[in-house]
Amino acid sequence: MIHSIECDNPSFKKIVFKDGLNVILAERTKEATIKDSRNGLGKSTLIEIIHFCLGADKRETLKNPRLDNWTFILNLDLGGKTYSISRNTADNNKIIIEGDCSDWKIKPTIDEKSRKQIISRNDWKKCLGILMFNLQPIYDEFEYVPTFRSLISYFIRQNGQRGSFLTPFQQYKSQREWDIQINNAFLLSLGWEYASKLQVIKDRVKFLNHLKKEAQSGLLANLMGNIGELEALKIRIEAQVQDEDSQLRSFKVHNQYNQIERNADNLTKNIHELVNLNMTDRMILEHYEASLSEEKDARTDKIIKIYKEAGLVFMDIITKKIDEVLDFHRKVVANRKDFLTNEMDRIRGNISRREDEIKKMTSQRTELMQILQSHGALEEFNELQKNHQNSVSQLKDISIRLENLKKFEQGKSGISIEQELLHQQANRDLSEREFQRRDAILTFNENSEALYEVPGTLSIDFTKKGFKFGINIERSGSQGISNMKIFCYDLMLAKLWAKRTKTPIFLIHDSNIFDGVDERQRALALQLAASESSKHGFQYICTFNSDMIPQKDFRGDFDFSSNVVRKLTDATVDGGLLGIRF
Amino acid sequence: MILPNKHIQISNSILNLGAILLDNITANQTVSLLWDKVRELSEVRNFERFSLGLDLLFILGIVELKDGIIRRVEK
């Protein structure tokens, strides 16, 4: 229960609360222009301040520099004792607590200067969780747990802009599905642990799907990449890597590889030239040999005969003696023979010299070829190495993908078993909690019946996706009805928790919740809140616009004005909660 | 043999051969060079006839062999 809220700044309008219904009334005056609308009166700010004192971040209004270094003080009951909580907008990680904290599980420290009890914002949230909702530290072993900040936001819904009035189960627009499930299940005394476990499984599914996506993207996108295909590819590339590896190991680099290659080429060219020359020479030699055997010498008697005949024919001119003629003849023949044999010797010499040269060059070339065979060029080596590195990284990539894919397949089958098991356990648990479920459903029914004379239905199921909550009130449709569903749900939570904790619970509604609601239902809702809160011992605090009061529809014995604890007005500059305008 | 007669045609006569050889003897030729030059001619036929042709030219004092070179005798 909240006793009062005040501030160290004197312009702030202190509000003192009482048991049961409390109304903060925002009054519109004729003088007020559209700009000075009631929104500036501090209805939303009041809710923001309460949240701030209960460990929330500074939101819209409190961030304003005009409110810098203001200290707000919340006086409230926690666990049967009264405390005064102070939190400064500037020094907002230090929360000052006045009151007996001796039995707190997390104790505040004593500030040396001020001798006051101080607690950090995080510890404060933990303390509040324990004191108000009995949140146990043992919950920490769960990855997803109900938190004080999320739970309290169902009892103090923030203004409409954050989406607090979208559905009963959601207290802000972008609230995560698991957060909704776990906190509502906790508030309804259901097995929130199952929702927590389910979320862990969902995370794993997400992770596994990510693995699968990874395994199938990138380098091998064209390959569908099922396990079989990847295994086959892996084996192929492994063999390739081994092959390249042994090639690289036996590879000998020769620095002058290219030079040697050129030399060997030159040798080959030279050898070919020499062979061609010898071929030609051999043909000439053959020709000379043939000449030598064919060219028969004339017999001496033929020469004598021709000499005699010449003597007869050319008597006068014969000056040569027969011996001279024979001598000439011998010389001619000898010259010819000498020439032939000399030539043949020369050619034979050339041929054998060339053959020697060919032999030498051939053996040189053989040596070079051996080097070329056993060695490689540096460039070739580098190329080979580059290919090898490529293959190795490809192999690594495939191995990782394969591993991921295997993890995915194994994980997938494991998860579906776990999911099924969890589903069964959660449903068994839910049926064991029949009493809690009925209690919630019946309470909700009563609330909706009080407003609309028809029982609404609150449905609670545990499906494959976790807790599924639903609310239905016949005649649903208008914005008014959907707001009243939230009203009925919140009122039910307040009733349930009033029974459950030592800390008197409070329920705070912004006037937004009555927007679009028929006068009759507005009146019924306020009366219901008044009667239920006093009957069950919780506090109901709401802000209300003066022109929205359904005066005609109140029951005769209901005195609305006696429940107004503070009036805020725009008639004067200092008529709002903060006492200043900006 | 030298001159053509009833049995020997002009083309077969040594005299004719000598004329053809003389035609081919230019400056600075060896016996082999001259032989290679004329051996394909039908009148020459073989080395025996070639040498007999040269013999005739020598008998007549037309050619001489000096230092391996066969040449015309300058008058």
PDB file of C-alpha atoms in Angstrom, chain A residues 287 291 295-296 298 302-303 306-307 309-310 313-314 317-318 320 324-325 328-329 331-333 335-336 339, chain B residues 1-3 14-15 31-32 35-36 39 47-48 51-52 54-56 58-61 63-65 68 70:
ATOM      1  CA  HIS A 287      77.855 -39.820-104.620  1.00  0.00           C
ATOM      2  CA  SER A 291      82.006 -41.726-108.857  1.00  0.00           C
ATOM      3  CA  GLU A 295      85.204 -43.465-113.269  1.00  0.00           C
ATOM      4  CA  LYS A 296      87.365 -46.072-115.022  1.00  0.00           C
ATOM      5  CA  ALA A 298      91.523 -45.322-120.011  1.00  0.00           C
ATOM      6  CA  LYS A 302      94.086 -46.495-126.136  1.00  0.00           C
ATOM      7  CA  ILE A 303      96.232 -43.455-125.443  1.00  0.00           C
ATOM      8  CA  ILE A 306      94.995 -41.864-130.060  1.00  0.00           C
ATOM      9  CA  TYR A 307      98.528 -40.423-130.170  1.00  0.00           C
ATOM     10  CA  GLU A 309      96.096 -41.269-134.924  1.00  0.00           C
ATOM     11  CA  ALA A 310      96.745 -37.642-133.999  1.00  0.00           C
ATOM     12  CA  VAL A 313      95.919 -36.382-138.776  1.00  0.00           C
ATOM     13  CA  PHE A 314      97.821 -33.410-137.393  1.00  0.00           C
ATOM     14  CA  ILE A 317     101.451 -29.728-134.917  1.00  0.00           C
ATOM     15  CA  ILE A 318     102.346 -32.728-132.769  1.00  0.00           C
ATOM     16  CA  LYS A 320     104.571 -33.660-127.563  1.00  0.00           C
ATOM     17  CA  GLU A 324     104.713 -36.538-122.123  1.00  0.00           C
ATOM     18  CA  VAL A 325     101.212 -37.495-123.129  1.00  0.00           C
ATOM     19  CA  PHE A 328      99.697 -35.784-118.625  1.00  0.00           C
ATOM     20  CA  HIS A 329      97.130 -38.537-118.640  1.00  0.00           C
ATOM     21  CA  LYS A 331      98.268 -36.526-113.760  1.00  0.00           C
ATOM     22  CA  VAL A 332      94.718 -35.882-114.884  1.00  0.00           C
ATOM     23  CA  VAL A 333      93.530 -39.183-113.458  1.00  0.00           C
ATOM     24  CA  ASN A 335      94.240 -35.280-109.717  1.00  0.00           C
ATOM     25  CA  ARG A 336      90.740 -36.499-110.040  1.00  0.00           C
ATOM     26  CA  PHE A 339      90.282 -34.733-105.275  1.00  0.00           C
TER      27      PHE A 339
ATOM     28  CA  MET B   1      88.553 -42.729-133.405  1.00  0.00           C
ATOM     29  CA  ILE B   2      89.597 -39.111-133.429  1.00  0.00           C
ATOM     30  CA  LEU B   3      87.925 -38.256-136.679  1.00  0.00           C
ATOM     31  CA  ILE B  14      87.113 -37.620-129.916  1.00  0.00           C
ATOM     32  CA  LEU B  15      87.661 -34.506-132.017  1.00  0.00           C
ATOM     33  CA  VAL B  31      90.041 -31.679-113.440  1.00  0.00           C
ATOM     34  CA  SER B  32      87.219 -32.572-111.036  1.00  0.00           C
ATOM     35  CA  TRP B  35      84.468 -33.274-115.057  1.00  0.00           C
ATOM     36  CA  ASP B  36      81.498 -32.316-112.855  1.00  0.00           C
ATOM     37  CA  ARG B  39      79.750 -35.328-117.130  1.00  0.00           C
ATOM     38  CA  PHE B  47      85.410 -40.582-117.448  1.00  0.00           C
ATOM     39  CA  GLU B  48      87.471 -42.722-119.880  1.00  0.00           C
ATOM     40  CA  SER B  51      90.335 -38.274-120.144  1.00  0.00           C
ATOM     41  CA  LEU B  52      90.991 -39.317-123.776  1.00  0.00           C
ATOM     42  CA  LEU B  54      91.815 -34.106-122.610  1.00  0.00           C
ATOM     43  CA  ASP B  55      94.739 -36.248-123.865  1.00  0.00           C
ATOM     44  CA  LEU B  56      93.977 -35.218-127.438  1.00  0.00           C
ATOM     45  CA  PHE B  58      97.257 -32.001-124.733  1.00  0.00           C
ATOM     46  CA  ILE B  59      98.760 -33.850-127.744  1.00  0.00           C
ATOM     47  CA  LEU B  60      97.715 -30.935-129.862  1.00  0.00           C
ATOM     48  CA  GLY B  61      99.365 -28.598-127.366  1.00  0.00           C
ATOM     49  CA  VAL B  63      95.850 -27.450-122.876  1.00  0.00           C
ATOM     50  CA  GLU B  64      98.226 -28.107-120.064  1.00  0.00           C
ATOM     51  CA  LEU B  65      98.003 -29.190-116.421  1.00  0.00           C
ATOM     52  CA  GLY B  68      96.366 -29.153-110.448  1.00  0.00           C
ATOM     53  CA  ILE B  70      93.797 -27.440-116.217  1.00  0.00           C
TER      54      ILE B  70
END
